[in-house]
Amino acid sequence: MKHARQLLVLVLILMSAFAFADGNKLVLTLNDAFETAIANNADIQKQLIALEGAKRVKDAAWNVFLPNISANGGVGNDHTLYDGTGKMSADDWSWRGSAGLSISFSTSIPYNLRKNILSYQMAQTTYDKLVATLKMNITSQFYSRTAEL
């Protein structure tokens, strides 16, 4: 009796699934497939992060031409606890201050700038190639599925 009830429930579930199968059709266009695949592809997302990092490095490479600026200051009070005369001396204050500005140049700066630009271009090319390959695969599968219908 228990098995018959389970079988009846299973048959009712399957019949209801077939009854509502045509009610909610998903229409997927080729552009929707592109957008969904690009948004959910792990390799493309990983390469997009690498591309953003390479762009940040390339944009920050010009910081080598900014000067290093530093400023320091200090105050000190030097006195002896017992100077042999029986009184304490508290008049030995000292003030110190300094400022500095430096710019360093190296012969490797132009090469490093060029290297950062090329790294960004390589990351962009890799990203574009991944997207193009994915679009080609999606287009092929989309039209082969359409031809089957």
Short mmCIF file of C-alpha atoms in Angstrom, two decimals:
data_model
loop_
_atom_site.label_atom_id
_atom_site.label_comp_id
_atom_site.label_asym_id
_atom_site.label_seq_id
_atom_site.Cartn_x
_atom_site.Cartn_y
_atom_site.Cartn_z
CA MET A 1 0.00 0.00 0.00
CA LYS A 2 2.83 2.36 0.85
CA HIS A 3 4.54 1.73 -2.49
CA ALA A 4 1.31 2.32 -4.38
CA ARG A 5 0.89 5.71 -2.69
CA GLN A 6 4.50 6.68 -3.54
CA LEU A 7 3.97 5.58 -7.14
CA LEU A 8 0.77 7.62 -7.35
CA VAL A 9 2.53 10.73 -6.01
CA LEU A 10 5.38 10.24 -8.48
CA VAL A 11 2.94 9.89 -11.40
CA LEU A 12 1.08 13.04 -10.33
CA ILE A 13 4.34 15.01 -10.12
CA LEU A 14 5.43 13.87 -13.56
CA MET A 15 2.03 14.65 -15.07
CA SER A 16 2.04 18.13 -13.57
CA ALA A 17 5.56 18.71 -14.91
CA PHE A 18 4.38 17.82 -18.42
CA ALA A 19 1.25 19.93 -18.07
CA PHE A 20 3.20 23.08 -17.23
CA ALA A 21 6.17 22.44 -19.53
CA ASP A 22 4.94 24.68 -22.36
CA GLY A 23 3.71 27.48 -20.10
CA ASN A 24 7.08 29.13 -19.31
CA LYS A 25 9.29 29.05 -22.36
CA LEU A 26 12.65 30.77 -22.17
CA VAL A 27 13.52 32.70 -25.29
CA LEU A 28 17.27 33.08 -25.64
CA THR A 29 18.70 35.35 -28.29
CA LEU A 30 22.28 35.22 -29.46
CA ASN A 31 23.11 38.52 -27.70
CA ASP A 32 21.55 37.26 -24.46
CA ALA A 33 23.68 34.14 -24.74
CA PHE A 34 26.82 36.30 -25.23
CA GLU A 35 26.06 38.49 -22.23
CA THR A 36 25.24 35.55 -19.98
CA ALA A 37 28.30 33.57 -21.00
CA ILE A 38 30.69 36.51 -20.60
CA ALA A 39 29.24 37.38 -17.20
CA ASN A 40 29.49 33.78 -15.94
CA ASN A 41 32.72 32.53 -17.54
CA ALA A 42 35.42 32.13 -14.87
CA ASP A 43 38.35 32.43 -17.31
CA ILE A 44 37.04 35.71 -18.69
CA GLN A 45 36.38 37.10 -15.21
CA LYS A 46 39.89 36.10 -14.11
CA GLN A 47 41.42 37.75 -17.18
CA LEU A 48 39.31 40.86 -16.61
CA ILE A 49 40.80 41.16 -13.11
CA ALA A 50 44.30 40.72 -14.56
CA LEU A 51 43.51 43.36 -17.18
CA GLU A 52 42.37 45.85 -14.52
CA GLY A 53 45.55 45.18 -12.51
CA ALA A 54 47.76 45.73 -15.57
CA LYS A 55 45.93 48.99 -16.32
CA ARG A 56 46.45 50.17 -12.74
CA VAL A 57 50.19 49.38 -12.94
CA LYS A 58 50.46 51.12 -16.32
CA ASP A 59 48.64 54.23 -15.07
CA ALA A 60 50.71 54.41 -11.88
CA ALA A 61 54.04 54.00 -13.70
CA TRP A 62 54.34 57.74 -14.19
CA ASN A 63 54.70 58.20 -10.44
CA VAL A 64 58.47 57.71 -10.80
CA PHE A 65 58.65 61.32 -11.98
CA LEU A 66 57.09 62.68 -8.80
CA PRO A 67 59.58 63.99 -6.23
CA ASN A 68 60.05 62.52 -2.80
CA ILE A 69 59.34 65.16 -0.19
CA SER A 70 60.14 64.76 3.46
CA ALA A 71 60.01 67.03 6.51
CA ASN A 72 61.29 66.22 9.97
CA GLY A 73 61.27 68.11 13.22
CA GLY A 74 62.17 67.54 16.80
CA VAL A 75 62.39 69.13 20.20
CA GLY A 76 64.71 68.02 22.95
CA ASN A 77 65.39 68.98 26.54
CA ASP A 78 68.76 67.95 27.89
CA HIS A 79 69.69 68.55 31.49
CA THR A 80 71.63 66.80 34.16
CA LEU A 81 70.05 65.62 37.34
CA TYR A 82 73.01 66.66 39.46
CA ASP A 83 75.74 68.87 38.08
CA GLY A 84 77.85 69.09 41.24
CA THR A 85 76.74 72.62 42.16
CA GLY A 86 73.63 71.56 44.00
CA LYS A 87 71.12 73.02 41.54
CA MET A 88 69.47 71.60 38.49
CA SER A 89 69.90 73.09 35.06
CA ALA A 90 66.74 73.15 32.91
CA ASP A 91 67.77 75.70 30.28
CA ASP A 92 69.22 73.26 27.74
CA TRP A 93 66.41 73.08 25.17
CA SER A 94 67.22 72.19 21.59
CA TRP A 95 65.13 72.50 18.46
CA ARG A 96 65.81 70.64 15.24
CA GLY A 97 64.17 70.74 11.86
CA SER A 98 64.92 69.56 8.35
CA ALA A 99 63.23 69.30 5.00
CA GLY A 100 64.18 67.46 1.87
CA LEU A 101 63.21 67.09 -1.75
CA SER A 102 64.65 64.49 -4.06
CA ILE A 103 64.00 63.24 -7.55
CA SER A 104 65.76 60.13 -8.71
CA PHE A 105 66.23 59.24 -12.33
CA SER A 106 67.44 56.00 -13.76
CA THR A 107 68.21 54.78 -17.23
CA SER A 108 65.72 51.94 -16.70
CA ILE A 109 62.70 54.26 -16.34
CA PRO A 110 61.80 54.37 -20.07
CA TYR A 111 62.15 50.59 -20.33
CA ASN A 112 59.96 50.01 -17.27
CA LEU A 113 57.31 52.37 -18.65
CA ARG A 114 57.35 50.54 -21.98
CA LYS A 115 57.21 47.17 -20.20
CA ASN A 116 54.11 48.26 -18.25
CA ILE A 117 52.41 49.46 -21.43
CA LEU A 118 53.20 46.17 -23.21
CA SER A 119 51.94 44.14 -20.22
CA TYR A 120 48.65 46.03 -20.37
CA GLN A 121 48.39 45.46 -24.14
CA MET A 122 49.09 41.74 -23.66
CA ALA A 123 46.38 41.48 -21.00
CA GLN A 124 43.94 43.34 -23.29
CA THR A 125 44.77 41.05 -26.22
CA THR A 126 44.32 37.93 -24.07
CA TYR A 127 40.96 39.21 -22.82
CA ASP A 128 39.80 40.05 -26.35
CA LYS A 129 40.90 36.62 -27.59
CA LEU A 130 39.01 34.84 -24.80
CA VAL A 131 35.84 36.82 -25.54
CA ALA A 132 36.15 36.20 -29.29
CA THR A 133 36.67 32.45 -28.77
CA LEU A 134 33.71 32.26 -26.43
CA LYS A 135 31.50 34.18 -28.88
CA MET A 136 32.57 31.89 -31.72
CA ASN A 137 31.71 28.79 -29.66
CA ILE A 138 28.38 30.23 -28.56
CA THR A 139 27.47 31.24 -32.11
CA SER A 140 28.33 27.77 -33.39
CA GLN A 141 26.30 26.05 -30.67
CA PHE A 142 23.42 28.52 -30.98
CA TYR A 143 22.99 27.96 -34.71
CA SER A 144 23.49 24.19 -34.44
CA ARG A 145 20.71 24.06 -31.80
CA THR A 146 18.53 26.29 -33.97
CA ALA A 147 19.10 24.00 -36.96
CA GLU A 148 18.01 20.99 -34.86
CA LEU A 149 14.64 22.61 -34.20
#
